[in-house]
XYZ file of C-alpha atoms in Angstrom:
614
model
C 35.284 21.495 33.097
C 31.804 21.203 31.550
C 30.638 24.348 33.360
C 33.638 26.378 32.224
C 33.141 25.198 28.638
C 29.472 26.217 28.723
C 30.385 29.611 30.158
C 32.966 30.170 27.454
C 30.435 29.288 24.783
C 27.867 31.655 26.264
C 30.186 34.639 25.953
C 31.787 33.707 22.621
C 31.765 36.740 20.294
C 29.947 36.674 16.964
C 32.469 35.939 14.143
C 33.155 38.849 11.834
C 31.223 39.102 8.523
C 34.198 37.933 6.455
C 34.444 34.702 8.481
C 30.692 34.120 8.089
C 30.941 34.673 4.326
C 33.868 32.260 4.122
C 31.857 29.597 5.963
C 28.861 30.165 3.681
C 30.978 29.551 0.595
C 32.444 26.464 2.243
C 29.070 24.929 3.215
C 26.908 26.243 0.383
C 24.424 27.454 3.020
C 23.385 30.754 4.612
C 24.056 31.397 8.283
C 22.254 34.746 8.410
C 19.109 35.048 6.309
C 17.697 38.203 4.796
C 16.223 40.513 7.409
C 17.887 38.740 10.357
C 20.198 40.209 12.946
C 23.492 38.302 13.083
C 23.734 38.568 16.861
C 20.317 36.955 17.249
C 20.608 34.371 14.474
C 24.073 33.262 15.640
C 23.504 33.439 19.363
C 25.815 31.019 21.221
C 24.299 27.585 21.847
C 21.948 27.638 18.858
C 22.085 25.077 16.083
C 23.184 27.573 13.441
C 25.982 28.907 15.631
C 27.230 25.382 16.305
C 27.256 24.696 12.559
C 29.168 27.923 11.908
C 31.783 27.234 14.575
C 32.255 23.677 13.314
C 32.604 24.882 9.698
C 35.186 27.521 10.648
C 37.142 24.927 12.639
C 37.262 22.655 9.569
C 38.378 25.570 7.384
C 41.154 26.402 9.844
C 42.228 22.750 9.681
C 42.626 23.040 5.888
C 39.446 21.300 4.701
C 38.178 22.185 1.233
C 34.719 20.602 1.600
C 32.634 19.906 4.721
C 33.405 16.619 6.443
C 30.948 13.719 6.643
C 30.411 14.499 10.333
C 29.502 18.120 9.548
C 27.159 17.131 6.735
C 25.368 14.561 8.884
C 25.056 16.980 11.764
C 24.213 20.260 10.084
C 23.417 19.993 6.375
C 19.731 19.192 6.808
C 19.286 21.536 9.759
C 20.672 24.556 7.886
C 18.864 23.614 4.685
C 15.497 23.364 6.413
C 16.024 26.741 8.060
C 16.915 28.244 4.680
C 13.907 26.690 2.945
C 11.436 27.565 5.696
C 12.716 31.151 5.957
C 11.027 31.833 2.611
C 7.473 33.189 2.582
C 6.546 30.425 0.121
C 9.011 27.520 0.260
C 9.745 26.251 -3.242
C 11.608 23.434 -4.963
C 14.376 24.045 -7.489
C 12.030 24.276 -10.495
C 9.557 26.547 -8.718
C 6.945 24.197 -7.225
C 5.476 25.811 -4.098
C 5.123 23.453 -1.162
C 1.656 23.021 0.342
C 1.089 23.692 4.067
C 1.086 20.006 5.019
C 4.350 19.463 3.123
C 5.851 22.425 4.960
C 4.648 20.846 8.217
C 6.655 17.688 7.497
C 9.782 19.809 7.017
C 9.203 22.109 9.989
C 8.416 19.214 12.318
C 11.728 17.620 11.424
C 13.512 20.940 11.902
C 11.977 21.326 15.371
C 13.351 17.939 16.392
C 16.800 18.675 14.951
C 17.005 22.052 16.676
C 15.995 20.664 20.051
C 18.630 17.965 19.713
C 21.352 20.420 18.636
C 20.600 22.776 21.513
C 20.619 19.936 24.014
C 23.745 18.047 22.993
C 25.917 20.619 21.244
C 28.216 18.760 18.863
C 27.773 15.369 20.537
C 25.256 12.677 19.658
C 22.643 11.460 22.110
C 18.938 10.780 22.533
C 16.567 13.777 22.496
C 15.057 15.035 25.748
C 11.554 14.850 24.291
C 9.780 13.974 21.059
C 9.062 16.734 18.603
C 5.402 17.732 18.453
C 3.222 16.204 15.760
C 2.213 18.948 13.390
C -1.100 18.817 11.576
C -2.931 21.207 9.287
C -5.580 23.140 11.176
C -9.074 21.810 10.527
C -11.066 24.950 11.198
C -9.602 27.191 8.516
C -11.193 26.941 5.059
C -9.022 27.041 1.987
C -8.453 30.593 0.847
C -9.450 29.873 -2.724
C -12.864 28.435 -1.806
C -15.988 30.493 -2.251
C -18.912 30.328 0.173
C -20.515 27.803 -2.138
C -17.583 25.451 -1.708
C -17.344 25.321 2.076
C -15.424 22.366 3.425
C -17.885 19.915 4.988
C -18.229 16.275 5.803
C -21.242 14.002 5.452
C -23.117 15.546 8.374
C -23.122 18.883 6.581
C -24.250 17.330 3.338
C -27.277 15.862 5.110
C -28.808 19.321 4.877
C -28.194 19.658 1.149
C -31.569 19.828 -0.588
C -30.147 19.056 -4.010
C -30.509 15.292 -3.646
C -32.177 14.838 -7.016
C -29.369 16.169 -9.143
C -28.780 13.515 -11.746
C -25.577 12.146 -13.170
C -23.013 14.242 -14.974
C -22.820 14.551 -18.682
C -20.734 11.840 -20.269
C -17.962 14.166 -21.367
C -14.643 12.402 -21.308
C -11.892 14.017 -19.304
C -8.617 14.459 -21.184
C -6.236 11.611 -20.520
C -2.840 12.368 -19.051
C 0.413 10.860 -20.122
C 0.663 7.223 -19.051
C 2.338 6.498 -15.749
C 2.411 2.767 -16.349
C 5.388 1.005 -14.882
C 6.166 -2.686 -14.775
C 6.003 -4.296 -11.374
C 8.621 -6.723 -10.247
C 8.431 -9.607 -7.844
C 10.167 -7.794 -5.016
C 8.251 -7.759 -1.770
C 9.127 -6.268 1.595
C 10.236 -8.805 4.113
C 7.811 -9.819 6.817
C 7.063 -7.859 9.961
C 8.533 -9.416 13.060
C 6.737 -8.303 16.205
C 9.473 -9.761 18.385
C 11.739 -6.841 17.560
C 11.354 -4.293 20.366
C 13.464 -1.199 19.886
C 11.813 1.893 21.323
C 14.015 3.169 24.103
C 16.262 0.104 23.901
C 19.954 0.682 24.705
C 21.081 -1.124 21.515
C 19.330 1.383 19.254
C 21.651 4.410 19.442
C 20.352 6.017 16.252
C 16.681 6.097 17.345
C 16.796 9.854 18.040
C 17.685 10.500 14.385
C 14.731 8.630 12.875
C 11.528 10.538 12.094
C 8.328 9.836 10.176
C 5.336 11.695 8.800
C 1.946 10.612 7.481
C 0.477 12.100 4.307
C -2.594 10.672 2.590
C -2.253 9.047 -0.814
C -2.445 11.750 -3.464
C -1.465 14.516 -1.021
C 2.090 14.797 -2.368
C 4.459 12.689 -0.267
C 6.886 12.652 -3.183
C 6.928 16.460 -3.320
C 7.585 16.525 0.431
C 10.520 14.164 -0.161
C 11.824 16.595 -2.791
C 11.671 19.260 -0.072
C 14.232 17.290 1.948
C 16.393 16.968 -1.172
C 16.232 20.740 -1.659
C 17.130 21.284 2.000
C 20.149 18.959 1.963
C 22.448 20.635 -0.532
C 25.764 19.272 0.704
C 24.548 16.032 2.263
C 23.762 13.052 0.060
C 20.232 11.647 0.005
C 19.342 7.967 -0.362
C 15.665 7.300 -1.157
C 14.436 3.763 -0.495
C 11.213 2.351 -1.893
C 9.652 -1.095 -2.024
C 9.238 -1.682 -5.768
C 11.583 -1.370 -8.706
C 9.084 0.592 -10.817
C 8.931 3.257 -8.093
C 12.689 3.774 -8.429
C 12.121 4.956 -11.992
C 9.188 7.148 -10.897
C 11.267 8.829 -8.180
C 14.151 9.403 -10.608
C 11.694 10.980 -13.021
C 10.399 13.278 -10.270
C 13.944 14.294 -9.338
C 14.703 15.270 -12.917
C 11.377 17.065 -13.393
C 11.800 19.002 -10.125
C 15.218 20.366 -11.018
C 17.624 17.891 -9.375
C 18.856 15.991 -12.431
C 22.449 17.078 -11.817
C 22.438 15.363 -8.424
C 20.986 11.985 -9.471
C 23.708 9.335 -9.214
C 23.948 5.538 -9.307
C 24.366 3.769 -5.947
C 27.620 4.624 -4.157
C 29.342 1.715 -2.408
C 32.506 1.661 -0.355
C 35.333 -0.114 -2.170
C 33.496 -0.054 -5.503
C 35.368 2.871 -7.006
C 32.962 5.386 -5.502
C 33.321 8.034 -2.841
C 33.435 6.730 0.732
C 32.308 9.819 2.576
C 34.368 12.988 2.082
C 33.000 13.766 -1.361
C 34.877 16.010 -3.720
C 31.562 17.368 -4.990
C 29.930 20.109 -2.975
C 26.344 19.175 -3.935
C 25.360 15.890 -2.317
C 24.380 12.916 -4.497
C 20.779 11.677 -4.645
C 20.166 7.974 -5.254
C 16.932 5.987 -5.400
C 17.003 2.268 -4.659
C 14.846 -0.544 -3.248
C 14.791 -1.865 0.297
C 15.998 -5.188 -1.085
C 19.115 -3.500 -2.504
C 19.621 -1.758 0.839
C 19.518 -5.026 2.793
C 21.866 -6.786 0.351
C 24.445 -3.989 0.584
C 24.132 -3.110 4.259
C 27.541 -2.151 5.630
C 28.944 -1.275 2.194
C 26.937 1.861 1.408
C 28.887 5.111 1.134
C 28.938 7.627 3.961
C 28.226 10.295 1.345
C 24.558 9.647 2.140
C 23.677 11.675 5.212
C 19.881 11.391 4.868
C 17.849 8.278 4.090
C 14.211 8.754 3.044
C 12.089 5.622 3.540
C 9.087 5.641 1.203
C 6.044 3.673 2.477
C 7.812 3.358 5.807
C 5.492 0.604 7.013
C 7.142 -1.715 4.455
C 10.514 -1.169 6.157
C 9.439 -2.903 9.363
C 10.578 -6.389 8.433
C 13.268 -7.994 10.517
C 16.069 -7.712 7.951
C 15.246 -4.206 6.768
C 14.740 -2.741 10.237
C 17.947 -4.402 11.484
C 19.903 -2.836 8.614
C 18.405 0.579 9.390
C 19.267 0.328 13.083
C 22.794 -0.803 12.313
C 23.562 2.271 10.171
C 24.004 4.838 12.929
C 25.296 7.776 10.890
C 22.509 9.187 8.698
C 19.198 10.795 9.573
C 16.273 8.554 8.561
C 12.936 10.027 7.465
C 9.999 7.674 6.946
C 6.862 8.634 5.073
C 3.625 6.667 4.748
C -0.046 7.090 3.892
C -1.288 4.530 6.407
C 0.789 5.269 9.474
C -2.166 5.905 11.790
C -3.438 2.382 11.135
C -0.172 0.744 12.148
C 1.396 3.523 14.234
C 2.632 1.180 16.957
C 4.785 -0.666 14.446
C 6.024 2.475 12.701
C 7.048 4.120 15.949
C 9.107 1.066 16.887
C 11.516 1.966 14.105
C 10.778 5.704 13.674
C 10.115 6.981 17.209
C 9.386 10.631 16.379
C 6.356 11.618 14.303
C 6.758 15.096 12.823
C 3.573 15.641 10.801
C 0.142 14.110 10.252
C -2.115 14.791 7.277
C -4.477 11.857 6.955
C -7.111 10.934 4.392
C -9.917 12.901 6.047
C -7.827 16.055 6.487
C -6.583 15.924 2.901
C -10.108 15.499 1.514
C -11.590 18.262 3.669
C -9.001 20.740 2.478
C -9.428 19.812 -1.163
C -5.884 18.496 -1.560
C -7.286 15.181 -2.789
C -10.593 14.382 -4.428
C -13.683 14.195 -2.194
C -15.054 10.701 -1.560
C -18.621 9.562 -2.198
C -19.984 6.291 -0.826
C -22.355 3.761 -2.347
C -23.394 0.561 -0.558
C -24.740 -2.331 -2.602
C -26.764 -5.047 -0.823
C -26.714 -7.892 -0.313
C -23.060 -8.317 0.591
C -21.413 -11.736 0.539
C -21.731 -13.692 3.765
C -18.155 -13.366 4.977
C -18.783 -13.512 8.726
C -17.952 -17.229 8.818
C -14.746 -16.875 6.775
C -11.600 -17.212 8.856
C -9.354 -14.193 9.328
C -5.590 -14.643 9.233
C -2.662 -12.238 9.911
C -1.519 -10.346 6.836
C 2.095 -11.194 7.687
C 3.782 -13.342 10.267
C 3.350 -11.747 13.672
C 1.135 -8.943 12.335
C -1.886 -7.735 14.321
C -3.631 -6.662 11.106
C -5.842 -9.474 9.783
C -7.507 -10.304 6.480
C -10.083 -12.802 5.265
C -8.727 -16.119 4.035
C -8.382 -15.362 0.323
C -8.958 -18.910 -0.933
C -12.230 -19.233 0.984
C -13.247 -15.746 -0.090
C -12.622 -16.538 -3.758
C -14.596 -19.777 -3.462
C -17.539 -17.817 -2.059
C -17.457 -14.940 -4.551
C -16.430 -16.500 -7.851
C -19.891 -17.487 -9.071
C -21.033 -16.789 -12.634
C -24.419 -15.246 -11.693
C -22.714 -12.957 -9.189
C -20.039 -11.888 -11.693
C -22.683 -11.096 -14.317
C -24.727 -9.128 -11.775
C -21.688 -7.046 -10.859
C -20.958 -6.319 -14.520
C -24.566 -5.269 -15.075
C -24.434 -3.064 -11.978
C -21.316 -1.272 -13.198
C -22.792 -0.741 -16.667
C -26.043 0.611 -15.219
C -24.564 2.976 -12.665
C -21.049 3.844 -13.875
C -20.914 3.155 -17.606
C -17.938 4.958 -19.141
C -16.517 6.028 -15.751
C -12.970 4.678 -15.245
C -12.556 2.518 -12.185
C -10.705 -0.278 -10.449
C -12.348 -3.436 -9.086
C -10.756 -5.522 -6.325
C -11.436 -9.236 -6.757
C -10.656 -12.267 -4.587
C -7.905 -14.185 -6.317
C -6.469 -14.315 -9.821
C -9.113 -16.578 -11.356
C -11.909 -14.459 -9.916
C -10.353 -11.311 -11.410
C -10.198 -12.810 -14.894
C -13.754 -14.178 -14.662
C -15.117 -10.799 -13.570
C -13.252 -9.010 -16.375
C -14.742 -11.431 -18.891
C -18.235 -10.758 -17.535
C -17.598 -7.011 -17.928
C -16.447 -7.434 -21.531
C -19.520 -9.547 -22.347
C -21.623 -6.473 -21.556
C -19.507 -4.182 -23.707
C -17.415 -2.645 -20.911
C -13.747 -2.100 -21.741
C -12.199 -4.148 -18.936
C -9.003 -6.103 -18.351
C -7.761 -8.242 -15.478
C -4.281 -7.903 -13.975
C -2.532 -9.750 -11.184
C 0.892 -10.617 -9.850
C 0.986 -13.375 -12.480
C 0.642 -10.912 -15.368
C 3.965 -10.648 -17.267
C 5.632 -7.319 -16.606
C 5.633 -6.130 -20.207
C 1.977 -7.059 -20.651
C 1.112 -5.339 -17.365
C 2.851 -2.136 -18.449
C 0.946 -2.195 -21.759
C -2.408 -2.708 -19.989
C -1.780 0.137 -17.550
C -0.735 2.435 -20.411
C -3.933 1.575 -22.317
C -5.916 2.391 -19.179
C -4.267 5.812 -18.987
C -5.026 6.463 -22.665
C -8.706 5.542 -22.194
C -8.596 2.317 -24.229
C -9.554 0.453 -21.020
C -12.089 1.761 -18.500
C -12.048 -0.892 -15.782
C -9.102 -2.739 -14.260
C -10.042 -5.866 -12.303
C -7.176 -6.947 -10.096
C -6.238 -9.375 -7.364
C -4.127 -7.761 -4.611
C -1.977 -5.806 -7.062
C -3.139 -2.237 -7.649
C -2.927 -1.009 -4.055
C 0.498 0.569 -3.461
C 2.828 1.891 -6.107
C 0.216 2.416 -8.818
C -1.365 5.804 -9.324
C -3.812 6.836 -12.011
C -5.515 10.223 -11.591
C -8.099 8.987 -14.105
C -9.410 6.253 -11.742
C -12.748 7.373 -10.281
C -14.634 4.289 -9.021
C -13.161 1.981 -6.377
C -15.278 -1.183 -6.127
C -14.569 -3.520 -3.200
C -15.969 -6.640 -4.827
C -13.753 -8.653 -2.465
C -14.376 -7.245 1.030
C -11.432 -6.762 3.360
C -11.047 -6.923 7.132
C -7.879 -4.793 7.060
C -8.220 -1.022 7.384
C -4.721 -0.632 6.000
C -5.543 -2.556 2.808
C -8.861 -0.740 2.506
C -7.225 2.685 2.742
C -4.595 1.693 0.197
C -7.359 0.673 -2.208
C -9.309 3.892 -1.687
C -6.113 5.834 -2.311
C -6.258 4.801 -5.968
C -9.236 7.145 -6.587
C -8.200 10.120 -4.453
C -5.994 11.893 -6.978
C -7.507 14.958 -8.569
C -8.028 15.047 -12.324
C -9.799 17.367 -14.803
C -13.469 16.432 -14.943
C -13.276 14.278 -11.809
C -15.668 15.640 -9.192
C -15.099 12.944 -6.573
C -13.869 9.417 -6.052
C -16.722 6.932 -5.718
C -16.230 4.076 -3.247
C -18.539 1.057 -3.631
C -18.922 -1.273 -0.644
C -20.833 -4.535 -1.050
C -22.554 -4.498 2.336
C -26.032 -3.936 3.717
C -26.802 -0.198 3.941
C -27.155 -0.394 7.736
C -23.796 -2.152 8.313
C -22.248 -0.836 11.531
C -18.633 -0.008 12.300
C -18.176 -3.180 14.363
C -18.811 -5.402 11.348
C -15.706 -7.393 10.288
C -15.947 -5.902 6.779
C -14.262 -2.495 6.579
C -16.318 0.257 4.924
C -15.552 3.860 4.084
C -17.656 4.973 7.045
C -15.910 2.681 9.528
C -12.515 3.740 8.165
C -13.336 7.432 8.652
C -15.576 6.879 11.730
C -18.625 8.593 10.222
C -21.993 8.234 11.962
C -24.402 8.450 9.031
C -24.666 6.705 5.661
C -26.489 8.435 2.845
C -26.239 6.701 -0.500
C -24.097 8.584 -3.013
C -23.345 11.472 -0.653
C -19.963 12.996 0.045
C -18.509 11.256 3.098
C -15.576 13.617 3.410
C -14.393 16.546 1.320
C -15.668 19.837 -0.063
C -19.144 19.760 -1.605
C -19.175 21.462 -4.984
C -22.806 21.495 -6.021
C -23.550 20.898 -9.659
C -19.914 20.311 -10.589
C -19.705 16.882 -12.065
C -21.678 14.653 -9.714
C -21.687 11.151 -11.202
C -24.096 9.419 -8.835
C -27.583 10.122 -7.523
C -27.712 11.102 -3.863
C -30.432 9.420 -1.791
C -32.814 11.475 0.314
C -32.789 9.420 3.500
C -30.059 8.488 5.936
C -29.096 5.497 8.077
C -27.145 5.560 11.361
C -24.077 3.307 11.050
C -22.055 3.985 14.206
C -21.859 1.019 16.578
C -21.954 3.152 19.731
C -25.499 3.386 21.083
C -25.231 6.993 22.254
C -23.984 8.165 18.863
C -26.854 6.349 17.156
C -29.328 8.089 19.469
C -27.832 11.449 18.531
C -28.498 10.664 14.863
C -32.102 9.762 15.742
C -32.610 13.078 17.486
C -30.991 15.073 14.696
C -32.433 13.273 11.677
C -35.682 11.771 12.907
C -37.721 12.435 9.765
C -34.976 11.502 7.297
C -34.042 8.086 8.687
C -34.665 5.065 6.433
C -36.615 3.139 9.077
C -36.914 -0.064 7.053
C -33.158 -0.674 7.411
C -33.181 -0.488 11.228
C -33.449 -3.530 13.456
C -36.752 -4.291 15.164
C -35.877 -2.598 18.459
C -34.738 0.640 16.837
C -37.835 0.731 14.634
C -39.908 0.753 17.839
C -37.713 3.485 19.285
C -38.162 5.566 16.148
C -41.942 5.072 16.270
C -42.058 6.132 19.918
């Protein structure tokens, strides 16, 4: 029977143009795009042909709008094909998607097409994972001149302009405040005991995808691309903080989707339970906490669920609720997926796109990153490291012991004097160890005339919103915080990221650095300050910018990753000499051979000093 059905499908004639037009009006989608041949585009067995046949069958049955099954199966697939058929894919209000955002959409489309071609109109696991798409590294941006070639630190080692001094002190125009009050909601804890990949009790695994885009590279715009693609299917966007709900709703309205924004739809609450009377699908933004509380009662009108900061959805309750909802397609997006990929792939098996911090900086999508190391660093080697969450493999220094070590008046005053000397007037964010330490450091900054304020999870929400707004307006230049301004807070104005409290977690470190990666008028680069010895290697427990990005050479003040734009706003002096920082002996020897006469020998250990002399 299966063979005869397949044979019948293979010879099925192409529907006449009037039937295709009727289906297009019914689904609000195109089945044959401009310049395509209908016989090729609607060849039997393809995803578009299956969608057309299913739509015509529903029309023949008397349906006036596509069913929930059709929307779940075909709405996103057809929408992605429509969007990606354009020379320059755009959102409703005209924003052109960047190549890495297009990659996230096309990677998802590749997975959906392979599944549709394999299973027809039945659900089942995919035969293989879709390929991970990444922006090519060897093609320079088209709008860059020869002077602005994309390089990393090794290229900058040959820049002879080391003695360029600081920028002028011209203030960059402040943007409208993005301050939002934080709430006390936190994602539930990660439970490593949950093993799902390939498990028989996870039937929806083949419909869960994820992509990684660096902070500041436009994950939100990529999410809007999925909203644009899913015209008839509803979209539920989940995020981990209440203030981000308001930010997403603002983006939806600004990007041209205000008419689709709706309050949460629940079954039995007077809202639609699946077969919506509206043709355009609803778009709702809510928190993971709301999702867990209402699991099992959420309307079937939502055919796509977008999981913002997908690594925060890995807790036992949240992941169980996601697995239990077997109807929609789930799309996770994160900026730190590569650092916790094993966990992310437990819940989202198929990665569709990767555009990490280094790639984004090299291509000029985010601000370049400069590195400054300040010795001596605090002696944290003896401080215990504990899991960030129960069962987590990612560890962090014990915060109470770290605060006890760091919160010393002479040290706080020295840090304030350092900031005033090297970065006076440059907006930045300082990461302290504990609430009391943050407030003591902010007071030391103010005593030297620096406009600084401390914020923490204990700061009242209204006061926090006012402080963040003042920072955006330029009334405050430095925010000292304790484990607060990492995820969910974005200020393009922030330029200096000072790791006063070191961290042993690459994930936390990257989240911190992400606060200074957004581009802004007058901002040449983000400056990352690590309080470690200049010769600190990658195997040190303290994470540095060089160990995060796996760079072999430290050169004070130099661009670590990103395009070098000489003479365009450099805020720090670049040192002449270099120091090898890789832990691998062979890689260190390569630096010796390449940079023999530029190595700062006094920072090497005794054995390597002898090797250099020989």
